mmCIF file of C-alpha atoms in Angstrom:
data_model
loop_
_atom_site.group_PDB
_atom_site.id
_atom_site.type_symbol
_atom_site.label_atom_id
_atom_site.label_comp_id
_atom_site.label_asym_id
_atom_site.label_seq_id
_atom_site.Cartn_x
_atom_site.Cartn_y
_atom_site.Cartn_z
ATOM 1 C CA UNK A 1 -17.956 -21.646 -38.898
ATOM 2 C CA UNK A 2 -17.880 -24.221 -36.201
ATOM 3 C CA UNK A 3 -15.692 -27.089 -36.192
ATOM 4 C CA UNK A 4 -17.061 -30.487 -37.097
ATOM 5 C CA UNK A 5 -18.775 -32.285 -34.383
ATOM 6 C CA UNK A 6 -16.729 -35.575 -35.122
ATOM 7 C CA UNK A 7 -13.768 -33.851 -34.210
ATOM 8 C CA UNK A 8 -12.321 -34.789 -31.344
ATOM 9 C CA UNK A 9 -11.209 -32.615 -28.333
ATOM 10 C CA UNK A 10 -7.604 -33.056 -28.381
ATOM 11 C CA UNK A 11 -7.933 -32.989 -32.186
ATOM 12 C CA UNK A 12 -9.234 -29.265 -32.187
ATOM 13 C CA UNK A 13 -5.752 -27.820 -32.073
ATOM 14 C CA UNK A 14 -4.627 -29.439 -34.844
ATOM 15 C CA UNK A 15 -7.926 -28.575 -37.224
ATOM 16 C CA UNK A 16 -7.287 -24.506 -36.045
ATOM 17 C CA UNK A 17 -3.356 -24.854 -36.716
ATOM 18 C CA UNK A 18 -3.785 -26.349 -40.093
ATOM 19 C CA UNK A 19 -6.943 -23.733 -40.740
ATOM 20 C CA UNK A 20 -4.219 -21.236 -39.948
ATOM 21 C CA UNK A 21 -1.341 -22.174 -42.063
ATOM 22 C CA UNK A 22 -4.300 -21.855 -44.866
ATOM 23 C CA UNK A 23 -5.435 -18.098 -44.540
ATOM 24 C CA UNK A 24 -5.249 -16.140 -47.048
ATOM 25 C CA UNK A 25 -2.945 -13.039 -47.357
ATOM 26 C CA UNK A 26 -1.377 -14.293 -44.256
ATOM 27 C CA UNK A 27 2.716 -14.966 -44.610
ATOM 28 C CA UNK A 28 4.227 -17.572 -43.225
ATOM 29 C CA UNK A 29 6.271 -15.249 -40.399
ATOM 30 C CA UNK A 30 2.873 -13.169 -39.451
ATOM 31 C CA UNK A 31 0.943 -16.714 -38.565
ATOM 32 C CA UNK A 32 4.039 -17.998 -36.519
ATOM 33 C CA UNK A 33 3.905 -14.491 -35.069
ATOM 34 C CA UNK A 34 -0.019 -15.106 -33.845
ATOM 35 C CA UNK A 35 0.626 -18.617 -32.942
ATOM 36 C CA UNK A 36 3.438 -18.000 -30.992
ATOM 37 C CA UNK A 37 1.766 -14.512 -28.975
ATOM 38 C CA UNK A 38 -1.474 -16.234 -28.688
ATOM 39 C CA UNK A 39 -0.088 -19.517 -27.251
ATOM 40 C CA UNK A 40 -1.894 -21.813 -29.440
ATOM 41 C CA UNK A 41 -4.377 -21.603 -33.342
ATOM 42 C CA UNK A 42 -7.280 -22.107 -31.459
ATOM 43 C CA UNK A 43 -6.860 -18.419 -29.371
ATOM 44 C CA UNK A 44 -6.258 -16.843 -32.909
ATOM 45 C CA UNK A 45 -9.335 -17.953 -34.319
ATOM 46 C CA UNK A 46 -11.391 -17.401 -30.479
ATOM 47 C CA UNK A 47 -9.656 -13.558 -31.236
ATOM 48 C CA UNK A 48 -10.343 -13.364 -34.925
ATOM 49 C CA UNK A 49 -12.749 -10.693 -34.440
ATOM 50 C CA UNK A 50 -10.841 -8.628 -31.920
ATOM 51 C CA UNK A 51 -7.197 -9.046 -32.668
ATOM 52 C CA UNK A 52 -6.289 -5.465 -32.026
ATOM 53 C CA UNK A 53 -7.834 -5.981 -28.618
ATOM 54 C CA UNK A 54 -5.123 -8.709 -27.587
ATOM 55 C CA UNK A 55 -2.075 -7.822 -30.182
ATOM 56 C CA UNK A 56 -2.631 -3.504 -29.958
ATOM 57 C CA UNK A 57 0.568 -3.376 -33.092
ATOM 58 C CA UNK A 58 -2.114 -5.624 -35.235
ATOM 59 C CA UNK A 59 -2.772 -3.472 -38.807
ATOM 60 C CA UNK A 60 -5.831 -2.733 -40.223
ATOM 61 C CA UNK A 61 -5.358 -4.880 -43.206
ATOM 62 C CA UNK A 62 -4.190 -8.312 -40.807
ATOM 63 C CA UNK A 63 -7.169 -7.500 -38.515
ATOM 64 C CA UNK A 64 -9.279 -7.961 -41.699
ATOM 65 C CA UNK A 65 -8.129 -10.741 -42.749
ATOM 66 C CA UNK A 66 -8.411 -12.672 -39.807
ATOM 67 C CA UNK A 67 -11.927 -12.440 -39.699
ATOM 68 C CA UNK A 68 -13.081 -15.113 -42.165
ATOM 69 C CA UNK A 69 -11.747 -18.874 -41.702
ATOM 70 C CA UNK A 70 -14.276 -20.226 -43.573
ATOM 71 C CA UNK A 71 -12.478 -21.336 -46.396
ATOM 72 C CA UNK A 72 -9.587 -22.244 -44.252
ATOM 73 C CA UNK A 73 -11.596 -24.208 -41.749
ATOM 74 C CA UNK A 74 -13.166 -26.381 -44.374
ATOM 75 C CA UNK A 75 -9.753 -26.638 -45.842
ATOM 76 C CA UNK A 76 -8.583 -28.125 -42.675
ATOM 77 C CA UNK A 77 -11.712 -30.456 -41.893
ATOM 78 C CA UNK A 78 -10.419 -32.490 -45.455
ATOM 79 C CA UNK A 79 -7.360 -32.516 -44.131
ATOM 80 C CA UNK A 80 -8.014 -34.171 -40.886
ATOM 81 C CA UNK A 81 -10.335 -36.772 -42.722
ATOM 82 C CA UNK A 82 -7.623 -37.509 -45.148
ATOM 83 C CA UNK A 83 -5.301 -37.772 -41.961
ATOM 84 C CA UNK A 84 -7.417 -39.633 -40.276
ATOM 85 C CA UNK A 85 -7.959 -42.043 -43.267
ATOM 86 C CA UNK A 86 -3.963 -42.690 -43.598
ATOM 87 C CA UNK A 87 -2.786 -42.736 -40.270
ATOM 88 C CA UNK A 88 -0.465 -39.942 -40.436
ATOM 89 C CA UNK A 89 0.959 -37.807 -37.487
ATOM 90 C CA UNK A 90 0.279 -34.366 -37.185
ATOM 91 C CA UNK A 91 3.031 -32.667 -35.475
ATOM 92 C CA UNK A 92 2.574 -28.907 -34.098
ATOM 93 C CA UNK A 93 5.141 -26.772 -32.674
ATOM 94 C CA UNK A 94 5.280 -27.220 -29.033
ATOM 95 C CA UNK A 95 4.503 -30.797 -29.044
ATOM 96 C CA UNK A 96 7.387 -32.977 -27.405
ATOM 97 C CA UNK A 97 6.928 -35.403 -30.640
ATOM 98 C CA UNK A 98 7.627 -32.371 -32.664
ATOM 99 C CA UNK A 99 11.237 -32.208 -33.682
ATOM 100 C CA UNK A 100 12.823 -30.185 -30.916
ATOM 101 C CA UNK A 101 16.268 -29.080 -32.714
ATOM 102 C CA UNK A 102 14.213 -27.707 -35.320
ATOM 103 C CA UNK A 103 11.525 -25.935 -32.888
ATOM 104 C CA UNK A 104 14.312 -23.920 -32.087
ATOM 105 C CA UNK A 105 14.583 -22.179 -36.010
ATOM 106 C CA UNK A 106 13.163 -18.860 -36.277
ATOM 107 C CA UNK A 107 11.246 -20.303 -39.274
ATOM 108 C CA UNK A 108 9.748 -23.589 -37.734
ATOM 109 C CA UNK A 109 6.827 -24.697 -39.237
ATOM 110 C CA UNK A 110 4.191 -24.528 -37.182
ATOM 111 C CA UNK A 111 2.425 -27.705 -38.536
ATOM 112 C CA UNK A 112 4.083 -31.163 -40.205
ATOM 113 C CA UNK A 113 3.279 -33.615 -41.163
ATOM 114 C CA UNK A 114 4.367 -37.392 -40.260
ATOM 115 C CA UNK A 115 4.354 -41.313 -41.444
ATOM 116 C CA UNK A 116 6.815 -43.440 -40.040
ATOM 117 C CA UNK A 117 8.440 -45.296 -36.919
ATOM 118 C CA UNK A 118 11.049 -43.516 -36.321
ATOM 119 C CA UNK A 119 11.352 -40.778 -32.985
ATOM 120 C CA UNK A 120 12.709 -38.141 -34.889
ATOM 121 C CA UNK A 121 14.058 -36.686 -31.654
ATOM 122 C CA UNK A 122 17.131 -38.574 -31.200
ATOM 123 C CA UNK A 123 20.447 -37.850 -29.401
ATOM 124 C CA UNK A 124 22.289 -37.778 -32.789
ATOM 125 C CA UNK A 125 20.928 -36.776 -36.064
ATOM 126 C CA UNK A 126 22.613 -35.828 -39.278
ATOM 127 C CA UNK A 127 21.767 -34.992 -42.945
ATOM 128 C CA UNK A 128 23.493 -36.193 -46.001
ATOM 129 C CA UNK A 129 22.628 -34.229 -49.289
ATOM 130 C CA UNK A 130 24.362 -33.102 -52.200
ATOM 131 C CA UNK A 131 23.848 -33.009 -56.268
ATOM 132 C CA UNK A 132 21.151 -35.169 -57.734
ATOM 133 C CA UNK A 133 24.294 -36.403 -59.970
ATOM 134 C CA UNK A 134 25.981 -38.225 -57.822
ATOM 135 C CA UNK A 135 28.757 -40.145 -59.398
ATOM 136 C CA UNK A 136 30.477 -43.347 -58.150
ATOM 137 C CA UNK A 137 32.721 -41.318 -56.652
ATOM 138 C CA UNK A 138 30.114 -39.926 -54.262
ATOM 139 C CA UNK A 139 28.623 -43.111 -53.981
ATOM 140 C CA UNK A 140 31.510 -44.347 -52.828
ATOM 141 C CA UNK A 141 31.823 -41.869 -50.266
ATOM 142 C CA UNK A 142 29.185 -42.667 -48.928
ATOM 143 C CA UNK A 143 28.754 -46.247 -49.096
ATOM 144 C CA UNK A 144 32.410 -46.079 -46.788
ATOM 145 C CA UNK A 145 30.793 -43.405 -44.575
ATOM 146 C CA UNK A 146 27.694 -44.781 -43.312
ATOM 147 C CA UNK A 147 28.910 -48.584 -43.137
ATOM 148 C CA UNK A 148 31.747 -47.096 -40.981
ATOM 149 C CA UNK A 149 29.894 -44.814 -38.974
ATOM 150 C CA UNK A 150 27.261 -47.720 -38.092
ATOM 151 C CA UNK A 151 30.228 -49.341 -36.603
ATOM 152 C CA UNK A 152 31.284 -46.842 -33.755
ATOM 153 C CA UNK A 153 28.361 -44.514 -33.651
ATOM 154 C CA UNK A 154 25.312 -47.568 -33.803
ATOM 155 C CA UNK A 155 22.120 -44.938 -33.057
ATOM 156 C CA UNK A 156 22.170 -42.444 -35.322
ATOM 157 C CA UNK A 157 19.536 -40.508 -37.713
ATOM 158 C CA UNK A 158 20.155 -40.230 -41.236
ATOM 159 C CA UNK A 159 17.894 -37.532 -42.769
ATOM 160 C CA UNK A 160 17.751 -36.176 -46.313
ATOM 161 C CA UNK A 161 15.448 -35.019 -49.251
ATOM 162 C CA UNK A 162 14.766 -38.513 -51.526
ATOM 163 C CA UNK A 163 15.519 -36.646 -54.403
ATOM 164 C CA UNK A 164 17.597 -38.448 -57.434
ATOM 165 C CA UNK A 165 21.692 -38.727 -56.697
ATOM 166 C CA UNK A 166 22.914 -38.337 -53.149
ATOM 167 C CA UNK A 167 19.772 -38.152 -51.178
ATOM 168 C CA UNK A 168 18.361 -41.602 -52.495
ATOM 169 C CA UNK A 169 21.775 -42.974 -52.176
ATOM 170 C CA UNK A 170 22.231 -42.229 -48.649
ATOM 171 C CA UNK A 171 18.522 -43.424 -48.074
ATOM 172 C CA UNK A 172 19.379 -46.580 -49.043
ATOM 173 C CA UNK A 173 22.977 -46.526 -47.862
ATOM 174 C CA UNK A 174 21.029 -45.866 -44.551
ATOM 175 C CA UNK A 175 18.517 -48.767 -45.218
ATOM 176 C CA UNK A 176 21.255 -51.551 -45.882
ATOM 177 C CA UNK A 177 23.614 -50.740 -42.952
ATOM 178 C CA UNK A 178 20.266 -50.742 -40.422
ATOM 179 C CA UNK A 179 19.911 -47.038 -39.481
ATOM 180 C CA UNK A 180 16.072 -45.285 -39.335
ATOM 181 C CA UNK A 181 16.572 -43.112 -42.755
ATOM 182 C CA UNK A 182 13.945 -39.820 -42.735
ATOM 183 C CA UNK A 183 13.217 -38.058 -46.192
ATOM 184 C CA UNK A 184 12.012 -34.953 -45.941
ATOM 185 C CA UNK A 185 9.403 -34.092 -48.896
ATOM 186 C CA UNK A 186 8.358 -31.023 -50.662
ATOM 187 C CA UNK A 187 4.893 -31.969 -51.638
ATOM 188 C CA UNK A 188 1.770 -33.698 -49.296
ATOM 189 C CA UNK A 189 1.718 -37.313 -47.956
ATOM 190 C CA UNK A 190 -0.649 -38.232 -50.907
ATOM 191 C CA UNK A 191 2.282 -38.242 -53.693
ATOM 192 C CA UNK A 192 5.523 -39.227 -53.864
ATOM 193 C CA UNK A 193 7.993 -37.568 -55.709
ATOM 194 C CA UNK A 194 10.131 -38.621 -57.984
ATOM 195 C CA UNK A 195 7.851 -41.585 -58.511
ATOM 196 C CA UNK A 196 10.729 -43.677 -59.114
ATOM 197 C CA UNK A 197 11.691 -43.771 -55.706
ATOM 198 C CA UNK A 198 8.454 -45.499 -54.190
ATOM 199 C CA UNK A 199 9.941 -48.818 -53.439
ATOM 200 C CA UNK A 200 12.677 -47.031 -51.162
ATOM 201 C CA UNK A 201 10.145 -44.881 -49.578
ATOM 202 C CA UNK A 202 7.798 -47.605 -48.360
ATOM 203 C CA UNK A 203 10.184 -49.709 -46.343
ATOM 204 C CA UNK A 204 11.165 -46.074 -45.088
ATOM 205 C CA UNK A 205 8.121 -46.026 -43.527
ATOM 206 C CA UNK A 206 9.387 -48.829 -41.723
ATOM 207 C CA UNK A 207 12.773 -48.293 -40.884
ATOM 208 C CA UNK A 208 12.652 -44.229 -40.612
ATOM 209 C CA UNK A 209 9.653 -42.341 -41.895
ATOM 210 C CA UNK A 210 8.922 -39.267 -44.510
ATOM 211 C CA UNK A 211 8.076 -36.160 -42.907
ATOM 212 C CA UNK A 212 6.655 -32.870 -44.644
ATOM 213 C CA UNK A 213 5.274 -29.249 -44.117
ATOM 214 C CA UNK A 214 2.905 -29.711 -46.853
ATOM 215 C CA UNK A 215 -0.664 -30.466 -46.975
ATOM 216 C CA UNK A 216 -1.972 -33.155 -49.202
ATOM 217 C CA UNK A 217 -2.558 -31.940 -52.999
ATOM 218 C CA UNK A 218 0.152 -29.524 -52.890
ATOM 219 C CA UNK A 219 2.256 -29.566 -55.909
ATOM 220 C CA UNK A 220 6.104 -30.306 -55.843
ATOM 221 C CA UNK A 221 6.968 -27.037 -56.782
ATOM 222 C CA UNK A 222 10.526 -25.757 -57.002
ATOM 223 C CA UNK A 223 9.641 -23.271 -54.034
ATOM 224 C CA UNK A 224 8.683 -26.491 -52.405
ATOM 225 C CA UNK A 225 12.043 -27.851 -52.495
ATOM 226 C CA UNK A 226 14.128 -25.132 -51.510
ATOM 227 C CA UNK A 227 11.788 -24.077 -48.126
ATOM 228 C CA UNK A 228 11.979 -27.999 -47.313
ATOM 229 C CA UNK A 229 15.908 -27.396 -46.970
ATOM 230 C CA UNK A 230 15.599 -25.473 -43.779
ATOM 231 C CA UNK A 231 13.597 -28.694 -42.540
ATOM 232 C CA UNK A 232 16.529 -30.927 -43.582
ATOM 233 C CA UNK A 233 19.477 -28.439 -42.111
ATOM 234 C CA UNK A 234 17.322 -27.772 -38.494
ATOM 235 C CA UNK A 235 16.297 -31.100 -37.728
ATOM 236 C CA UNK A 236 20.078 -31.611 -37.927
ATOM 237 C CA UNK A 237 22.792 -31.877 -35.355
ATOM 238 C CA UNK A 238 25.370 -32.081 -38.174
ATOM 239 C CA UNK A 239 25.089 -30.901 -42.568
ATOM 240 C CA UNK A 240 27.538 -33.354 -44.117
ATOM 241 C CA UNK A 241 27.693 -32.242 -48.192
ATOM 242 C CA UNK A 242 29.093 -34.995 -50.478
ATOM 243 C CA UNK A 243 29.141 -33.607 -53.586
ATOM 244 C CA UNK A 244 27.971 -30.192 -54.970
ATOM 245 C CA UNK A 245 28.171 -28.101 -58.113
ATOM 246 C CA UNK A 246 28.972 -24.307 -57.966
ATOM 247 C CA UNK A 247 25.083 -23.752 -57.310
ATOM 248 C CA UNK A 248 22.802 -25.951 -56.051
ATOM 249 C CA UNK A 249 20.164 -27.071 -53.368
ATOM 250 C CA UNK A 250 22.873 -28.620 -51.285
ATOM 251 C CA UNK A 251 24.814 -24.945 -50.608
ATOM 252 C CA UNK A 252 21.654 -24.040 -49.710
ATOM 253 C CA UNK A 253 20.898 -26.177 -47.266
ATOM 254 C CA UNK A 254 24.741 -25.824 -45.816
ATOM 255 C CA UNK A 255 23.897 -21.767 -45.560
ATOM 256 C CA UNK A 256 21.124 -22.441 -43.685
ATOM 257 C CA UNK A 257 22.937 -24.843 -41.131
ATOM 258 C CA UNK A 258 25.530 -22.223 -40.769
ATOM 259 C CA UNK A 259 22.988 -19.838 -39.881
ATOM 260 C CA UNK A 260 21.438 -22.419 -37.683
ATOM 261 C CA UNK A 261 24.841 -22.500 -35.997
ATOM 262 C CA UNK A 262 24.671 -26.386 -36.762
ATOM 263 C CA UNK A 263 27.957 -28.234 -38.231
ATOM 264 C CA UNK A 264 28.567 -28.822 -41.647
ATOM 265 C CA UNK A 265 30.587 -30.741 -43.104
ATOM 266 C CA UNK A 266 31.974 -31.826 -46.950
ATOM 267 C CA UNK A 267 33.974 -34.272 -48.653
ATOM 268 C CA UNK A 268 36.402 -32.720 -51.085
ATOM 269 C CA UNK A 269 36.674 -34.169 -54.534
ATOM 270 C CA UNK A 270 38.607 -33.832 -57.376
ATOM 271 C CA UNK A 271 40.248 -30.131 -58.490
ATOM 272 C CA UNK A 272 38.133 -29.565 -61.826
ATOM 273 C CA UNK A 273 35.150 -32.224 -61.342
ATOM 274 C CA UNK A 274 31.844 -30.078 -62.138
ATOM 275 C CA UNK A 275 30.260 -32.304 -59.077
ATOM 276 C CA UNK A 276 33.200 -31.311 -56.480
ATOM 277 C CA UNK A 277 33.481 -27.623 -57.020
ATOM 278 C CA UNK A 278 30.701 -27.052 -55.014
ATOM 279 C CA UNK A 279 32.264 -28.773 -51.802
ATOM 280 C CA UNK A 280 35.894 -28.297 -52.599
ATOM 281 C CA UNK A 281 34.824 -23.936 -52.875
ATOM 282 C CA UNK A 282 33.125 -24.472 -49.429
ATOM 283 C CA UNK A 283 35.723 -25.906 -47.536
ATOM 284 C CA UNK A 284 37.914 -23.060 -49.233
ATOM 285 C CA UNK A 285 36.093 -20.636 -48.213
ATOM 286 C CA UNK A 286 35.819 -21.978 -44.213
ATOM 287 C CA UNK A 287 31.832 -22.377 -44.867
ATOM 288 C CA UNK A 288 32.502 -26.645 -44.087
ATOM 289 C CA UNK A 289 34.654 -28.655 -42.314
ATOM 290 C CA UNK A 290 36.954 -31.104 -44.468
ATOM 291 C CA UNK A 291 36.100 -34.738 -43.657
ATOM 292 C CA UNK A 292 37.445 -37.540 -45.640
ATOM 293 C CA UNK A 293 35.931 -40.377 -43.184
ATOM 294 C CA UNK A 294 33.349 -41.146 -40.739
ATOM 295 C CA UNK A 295 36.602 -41.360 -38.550
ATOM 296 C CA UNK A 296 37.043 -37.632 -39.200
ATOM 297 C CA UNK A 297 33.226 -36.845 -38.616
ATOM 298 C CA UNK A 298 33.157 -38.635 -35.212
ATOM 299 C CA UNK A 299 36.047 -36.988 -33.961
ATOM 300 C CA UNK A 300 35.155 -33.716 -35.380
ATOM 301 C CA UNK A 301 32.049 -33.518 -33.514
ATOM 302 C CA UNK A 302 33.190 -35.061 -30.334
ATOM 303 C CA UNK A 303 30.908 -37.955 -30.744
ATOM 304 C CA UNK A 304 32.138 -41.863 -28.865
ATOM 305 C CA UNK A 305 30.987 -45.182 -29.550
ATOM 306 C CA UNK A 306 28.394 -46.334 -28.043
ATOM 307 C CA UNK A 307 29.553 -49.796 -27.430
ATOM 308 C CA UNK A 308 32.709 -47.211 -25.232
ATOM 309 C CA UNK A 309 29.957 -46.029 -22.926
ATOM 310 C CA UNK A 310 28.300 -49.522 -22.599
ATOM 311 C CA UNK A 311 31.240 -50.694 -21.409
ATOM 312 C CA UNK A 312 32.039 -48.123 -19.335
ATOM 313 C CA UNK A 313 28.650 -48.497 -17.021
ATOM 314 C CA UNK A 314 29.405 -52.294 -17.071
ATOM 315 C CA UNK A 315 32.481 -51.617 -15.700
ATOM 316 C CA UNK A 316 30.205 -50.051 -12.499
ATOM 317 C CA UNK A 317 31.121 -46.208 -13.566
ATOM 318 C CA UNK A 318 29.286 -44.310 -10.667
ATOM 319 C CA UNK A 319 29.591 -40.557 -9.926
ATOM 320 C CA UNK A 320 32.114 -39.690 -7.306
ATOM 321 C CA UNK A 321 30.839 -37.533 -4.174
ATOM 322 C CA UNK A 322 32.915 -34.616 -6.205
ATOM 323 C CA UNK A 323 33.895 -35.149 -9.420
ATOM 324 C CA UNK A 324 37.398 -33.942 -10.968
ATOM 325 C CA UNK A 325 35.679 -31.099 -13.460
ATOM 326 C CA UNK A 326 37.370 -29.288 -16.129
ATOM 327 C CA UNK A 327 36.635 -25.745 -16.414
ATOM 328 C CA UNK A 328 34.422 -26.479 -19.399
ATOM 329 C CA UNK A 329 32.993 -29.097 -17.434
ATOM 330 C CA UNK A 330 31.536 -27.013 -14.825
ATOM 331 C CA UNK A 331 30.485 -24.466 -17.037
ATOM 332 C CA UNK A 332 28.297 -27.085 -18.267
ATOM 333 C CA UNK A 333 27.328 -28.351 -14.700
ATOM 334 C CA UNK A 334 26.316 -24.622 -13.505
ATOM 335 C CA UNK A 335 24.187 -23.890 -16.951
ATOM 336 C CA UNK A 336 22.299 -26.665 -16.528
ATOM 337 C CA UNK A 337 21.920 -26.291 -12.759
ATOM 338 C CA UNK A 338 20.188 -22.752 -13.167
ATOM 339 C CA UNK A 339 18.438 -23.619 -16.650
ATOM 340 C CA UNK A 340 17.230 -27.541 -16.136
ATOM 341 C CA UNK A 341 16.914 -29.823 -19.006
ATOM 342 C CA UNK A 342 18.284 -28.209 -21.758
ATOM 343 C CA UNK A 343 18.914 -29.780 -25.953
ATOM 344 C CA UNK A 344 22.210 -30.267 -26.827
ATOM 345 C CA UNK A 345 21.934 -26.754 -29.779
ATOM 346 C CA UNK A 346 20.335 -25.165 -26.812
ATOM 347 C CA UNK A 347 23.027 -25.824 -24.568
ATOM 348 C CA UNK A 348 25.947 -25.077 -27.103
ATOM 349 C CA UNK A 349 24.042 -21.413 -27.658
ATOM 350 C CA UNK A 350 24.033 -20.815 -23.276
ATOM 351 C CA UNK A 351 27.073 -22.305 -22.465
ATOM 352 C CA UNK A 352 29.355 -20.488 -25.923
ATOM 353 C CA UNK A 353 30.746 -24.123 -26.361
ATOM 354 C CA UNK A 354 31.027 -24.898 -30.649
ATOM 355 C CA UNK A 355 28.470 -28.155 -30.650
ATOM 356 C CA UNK A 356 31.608 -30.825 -31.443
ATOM 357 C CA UNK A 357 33.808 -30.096 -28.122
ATOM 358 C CA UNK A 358 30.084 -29.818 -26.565
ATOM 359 C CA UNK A 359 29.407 -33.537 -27.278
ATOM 360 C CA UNK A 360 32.631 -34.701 -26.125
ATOM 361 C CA UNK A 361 32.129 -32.965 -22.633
ATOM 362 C CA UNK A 362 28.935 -34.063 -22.385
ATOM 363 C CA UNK A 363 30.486 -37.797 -22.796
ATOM 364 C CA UNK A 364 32.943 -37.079 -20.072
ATOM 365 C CA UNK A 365 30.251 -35.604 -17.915
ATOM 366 C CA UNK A 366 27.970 -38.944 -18.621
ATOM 367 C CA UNK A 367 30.997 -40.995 -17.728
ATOM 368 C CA UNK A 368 31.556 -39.308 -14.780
ATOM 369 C CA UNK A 369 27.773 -39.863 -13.598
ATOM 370 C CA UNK A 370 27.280 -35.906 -13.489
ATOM 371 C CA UNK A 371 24.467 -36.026 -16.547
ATOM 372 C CA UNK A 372 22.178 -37.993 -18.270
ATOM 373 C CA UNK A 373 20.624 -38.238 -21.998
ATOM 374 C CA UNK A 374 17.065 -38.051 -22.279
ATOM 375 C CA UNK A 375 14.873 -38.304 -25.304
ATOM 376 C CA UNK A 376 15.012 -36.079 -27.744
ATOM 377 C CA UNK A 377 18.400 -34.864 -27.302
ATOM 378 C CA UNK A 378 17.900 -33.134 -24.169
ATOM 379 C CA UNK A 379 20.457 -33.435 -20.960
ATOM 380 C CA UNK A 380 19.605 -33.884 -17.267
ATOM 381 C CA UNK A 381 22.112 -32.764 -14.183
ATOM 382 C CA UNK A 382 22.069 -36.006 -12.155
ATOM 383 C CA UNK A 383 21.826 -34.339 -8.573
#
């Protein structure tokens, strides 16, 4: 089945990528596996009739399977009118739009999907989830915590899930202080769940944006939610859990960031509150950091005001013929000398350097004129 003719060149990729997230008896891992050997959807479907040719380890049973898109491929054209018709982004893995930190997950989605204005490849971006039963406590907490953290760290991300409790809360917390909020959904573009949260999503889409995996007409199911965690913990420099029962989507999405080898983060509450155990057993059990402020966040993850660094350039910083380097320092220097641009969870991985006392070198580095941010979170060595 040939694509439709009003599809447009640079389009095509996008039609075969969506076709392939929708074949049949095809897991999630095996189509990342063909995308990824392939180079792009459109070789898998140019190969769907000789796959063992190019991939010799390809079964029997895969080889099959890949041999009828029809289905798929008309799948995909609705999708790309109903894209079309709403203006969203389609983002595929290996685009530079496409969120870089999480590119680097084992289990990046090869496809989302995206409404909004915000580049959701910024130098600093955090989560903030927890229980959807947030109590003024919690709200509290974070009320304090993003108001403060607007004050000495201006640019940052907030992401969560705009579910009930602390996701909508830090959403709006987001809204009010004048960060870009992004809520990551477990359904399509064409729904919004819970329904009650509508109002809050649509000025999202103007200050932040709602990003998904999922296809329009796909149900919220409670598979949904827990697979859009890993979206919420890798898009993530930083997990920060506010409040948490013993089990609960929030641990989840802390695991994963720990497996990510991204920070995380939680508030301790009260010994015996149902809604603290969650956070209070983490930070027990050395699975979070203890923060009790945005003072302890910053500092825990090596991050400086912005308005520091402004003034430091204003004050006519310039990089010295050879700069005084630390040890760490020049670690940094020499990775990035062999390796290029590099994103700041990349870096951390080469270099060995935990992502907190990464971001503080890389300050010192910047102040010293050695290296440079660029967009999406990437560093340059200023030669």
């Amino acid at each position: 089945m040939d694509s439709p003719k009003n599809i447009e060149a640079l389009e095509q990729e996008a039609y075969y990528a969506i076709a392939l997230t929708r074949m049949t008896g095809l897991n999630f891992q095996t189509a990342l596996h063909l995308y990824q050997t392939l180079g792009s959807a459109q070789a898998v479907y140019e190969h769907r009739n000789d796959l063992k040719a190019v991939l010799p380890d390809c079964s029997d049973r895969l080889a099959t399977a890949m041999k009828d898109w029809d289905l798929a491929l008309a799948r995909a054209a609705q999708e790309m009118a109903f894209i079309g018709k709403h203006h969203i982004r389609v983002l595929l893995l290996g685009d530079s739009a496409y969120p870089q930190r999480l590119a680097e997950c084992p289990d990046a989605p090869i496809v989302m999907y995206y409404m909004g204005t915000a580049d959701l490849n910024q130098s600093r971006v955090i989560n903030i989830i927890g229980t959807r039963h947030c109590t003024s406590y919690g709200q509290d907490l974070i009320r304090h915590f993003v108001a403060d953290l607007r004050q000495q760290c201006p640019s940052v991300l907030i992401v969560s899930g705009l579910a009930y409790g602390v996701d909508i809360t830090a959403h709006r917390q987001a809204l009010q202080q004048g960060y870009e909020t992004v809520g990551v959904l477990a359904h399509g573009l064409d729904d919004l769940y819970p329904s009650a949260h509508r109002e809050t999503a649509k000025q999202m889409l103007q200050q932040g944006g709602l990003l998904t995996e999922y296809m329009s007409e796909t149900r919220s199911d409670k598979v949904n939610f827990v697979r859009r965690n890993r979206i919420v913990a890798g898009i993530s420099d930083a997990t920060i859990l506010v409040e948490s029962a013993e089990k609960g989507g929030g641990l989840i999405t802390t695991s994963i960031a720990m497996d990510y080898n991204r920070a995380v983060f939680a508030f301790p509450g009260p010994v015996g509150a149902p809604y603290s155990a969650g956070c209070n057993h983490l930070i027990r059990d050395n699975g979070a950091s203890l923060i009790t402020s945005a003072d302890d966040f910053i500092k825990a993850m090596g991050w400086q005001t912005d308005a520091l660094l402004r003034q430091a350039q204003g004050d006519g910083i310039e990089r010295s013929l050879f700069p005084d380097l630390s040890d760490d320092e020049q670690h940094i220097v020499t990775v990035l000398d062999a390796m290029g641009d590099l994103q700041l969870n990349q870096l951390s991985v080469k270099t060995n350097i935990p992502i907190g006392q990464l971001t503080a070198l890389l300050f010192q580095l910047e102040m010293k004129g050695v290296v440079r941010p660029l967009a999406g979170g990437n560093y340059h060595l200023l030669k």
